[in-house]
mmCIF file of C-alpha atoms in Angstrom:
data_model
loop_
_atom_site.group_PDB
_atom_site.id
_atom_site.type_symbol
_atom_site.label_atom_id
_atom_site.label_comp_id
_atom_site.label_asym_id
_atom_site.label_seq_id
_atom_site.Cartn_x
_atom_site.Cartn_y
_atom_site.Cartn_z
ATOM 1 C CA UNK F 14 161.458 42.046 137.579
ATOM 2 C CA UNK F 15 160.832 44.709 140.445
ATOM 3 C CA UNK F 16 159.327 47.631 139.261
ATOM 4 C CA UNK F 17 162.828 50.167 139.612
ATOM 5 C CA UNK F 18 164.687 47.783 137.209
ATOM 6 C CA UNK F 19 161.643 47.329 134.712
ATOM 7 C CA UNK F 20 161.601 51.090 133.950
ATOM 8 C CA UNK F 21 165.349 50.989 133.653
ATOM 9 C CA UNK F 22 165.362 48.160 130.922
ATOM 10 C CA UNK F 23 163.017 50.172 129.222
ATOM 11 C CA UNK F 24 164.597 53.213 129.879
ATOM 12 C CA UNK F 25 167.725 51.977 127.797
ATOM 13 C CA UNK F 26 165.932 49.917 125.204
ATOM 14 C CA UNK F 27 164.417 53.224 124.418
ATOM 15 C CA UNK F 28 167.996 55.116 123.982
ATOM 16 C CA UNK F 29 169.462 52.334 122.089
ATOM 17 C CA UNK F 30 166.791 52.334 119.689
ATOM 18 C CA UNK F 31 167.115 56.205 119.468
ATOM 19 C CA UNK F 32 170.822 55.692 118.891
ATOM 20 C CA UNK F 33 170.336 52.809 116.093
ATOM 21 C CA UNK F 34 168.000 55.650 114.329
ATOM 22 C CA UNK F 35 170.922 58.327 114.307
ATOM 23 C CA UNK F 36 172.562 59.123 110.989
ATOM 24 C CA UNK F 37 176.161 58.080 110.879
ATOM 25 C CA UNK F 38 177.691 61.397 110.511
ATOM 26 C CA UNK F 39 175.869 62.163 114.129
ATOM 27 C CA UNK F 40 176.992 58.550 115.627
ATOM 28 C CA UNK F 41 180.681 60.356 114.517
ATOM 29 C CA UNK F 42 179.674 63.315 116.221
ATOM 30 C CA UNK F 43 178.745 61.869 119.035
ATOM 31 C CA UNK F 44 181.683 59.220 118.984
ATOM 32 C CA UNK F 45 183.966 62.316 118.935
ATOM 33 C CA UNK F 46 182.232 64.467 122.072
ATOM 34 C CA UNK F 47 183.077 61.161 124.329
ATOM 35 C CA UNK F 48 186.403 60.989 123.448
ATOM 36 C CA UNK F 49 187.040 64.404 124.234
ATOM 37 C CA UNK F 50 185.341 64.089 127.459
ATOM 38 C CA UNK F 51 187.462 60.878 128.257
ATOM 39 C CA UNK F 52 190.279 62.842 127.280
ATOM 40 C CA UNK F 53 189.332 65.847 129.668
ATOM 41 C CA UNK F 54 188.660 63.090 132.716
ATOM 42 C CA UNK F 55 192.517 61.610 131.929
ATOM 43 C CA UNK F 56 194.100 64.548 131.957
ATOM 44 C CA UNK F 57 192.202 65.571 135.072
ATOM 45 C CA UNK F 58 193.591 62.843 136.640
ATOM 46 C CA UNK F 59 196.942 63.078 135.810
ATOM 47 C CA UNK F 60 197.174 66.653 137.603
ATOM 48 C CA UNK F 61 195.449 65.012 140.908
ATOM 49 C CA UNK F 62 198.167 63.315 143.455
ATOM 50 C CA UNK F 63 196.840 60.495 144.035
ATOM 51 C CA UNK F 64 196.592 59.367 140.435
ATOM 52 C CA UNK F 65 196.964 55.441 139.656
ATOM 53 C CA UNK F 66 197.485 56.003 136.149
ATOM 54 C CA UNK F 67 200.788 54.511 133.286
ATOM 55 C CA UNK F 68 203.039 57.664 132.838
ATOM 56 C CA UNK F 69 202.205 58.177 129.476
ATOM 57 C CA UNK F 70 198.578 58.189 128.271
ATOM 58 C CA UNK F 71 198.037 58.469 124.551
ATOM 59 C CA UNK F 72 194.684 59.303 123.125
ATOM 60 C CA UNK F 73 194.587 58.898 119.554
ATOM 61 C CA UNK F 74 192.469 61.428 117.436
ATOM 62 C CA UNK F 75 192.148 61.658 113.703
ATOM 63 C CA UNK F 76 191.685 64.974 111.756
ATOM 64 C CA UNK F 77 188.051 66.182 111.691
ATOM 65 C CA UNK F 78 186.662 65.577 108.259
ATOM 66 C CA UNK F 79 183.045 66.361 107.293
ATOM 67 C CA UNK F 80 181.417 63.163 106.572
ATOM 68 C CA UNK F 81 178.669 63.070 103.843
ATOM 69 C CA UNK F 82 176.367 60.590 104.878
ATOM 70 C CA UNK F 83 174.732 60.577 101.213
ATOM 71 C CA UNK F 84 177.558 59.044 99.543
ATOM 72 C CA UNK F 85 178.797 61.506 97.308
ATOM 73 C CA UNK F 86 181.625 62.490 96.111
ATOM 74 C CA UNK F 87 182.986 62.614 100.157
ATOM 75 C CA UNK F 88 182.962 58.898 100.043
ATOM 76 C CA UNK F 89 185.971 57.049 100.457
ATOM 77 C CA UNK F 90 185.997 54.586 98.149
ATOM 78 C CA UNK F 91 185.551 57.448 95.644
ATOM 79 C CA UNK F 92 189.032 58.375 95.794
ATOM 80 C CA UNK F 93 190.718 55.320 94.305
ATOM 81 C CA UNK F 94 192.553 55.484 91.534
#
């Protein structure tokens, strides 16, 4: 490989293994800040005229909940009855 694409394999080799590392409550986190910016780009779009995009665009969001990464008593399978 050519010097420019050596450092960029290595560049993202280096940020996946970061993100592998992450807790899961910040992979959430994380998850959460690029929906809202895809969110932000679509309805950008929709205001610009020449906007190629289906009439209705539906982003999906759940409610924030604060996720305990331990386990405890926040876990989800705790809750069964």
């Amino acid at each position: 490989m050519t010097d420019p694409f050596e450092r960029i394999t290595k560049s993202k080799q280096r940020e996946r293994r970061r993100l592998a590392a992450l807790p899961f409550a910040e992979k959430l986190r994380l998850l959460e800040e690029l929906r809202d910016r895809e969110a932000a780009i679509i309805a950008d779009r929709e205001h610009s005229s020449d906007a190629a995009l289906p009439d209705r665009v539906l982003l999906l969001r759940e409610p924030r909940v604060r996720y305990d990464a331990g386990g405890g008593r926040n876990d989800r399978n705790s809750t069964r009855i």
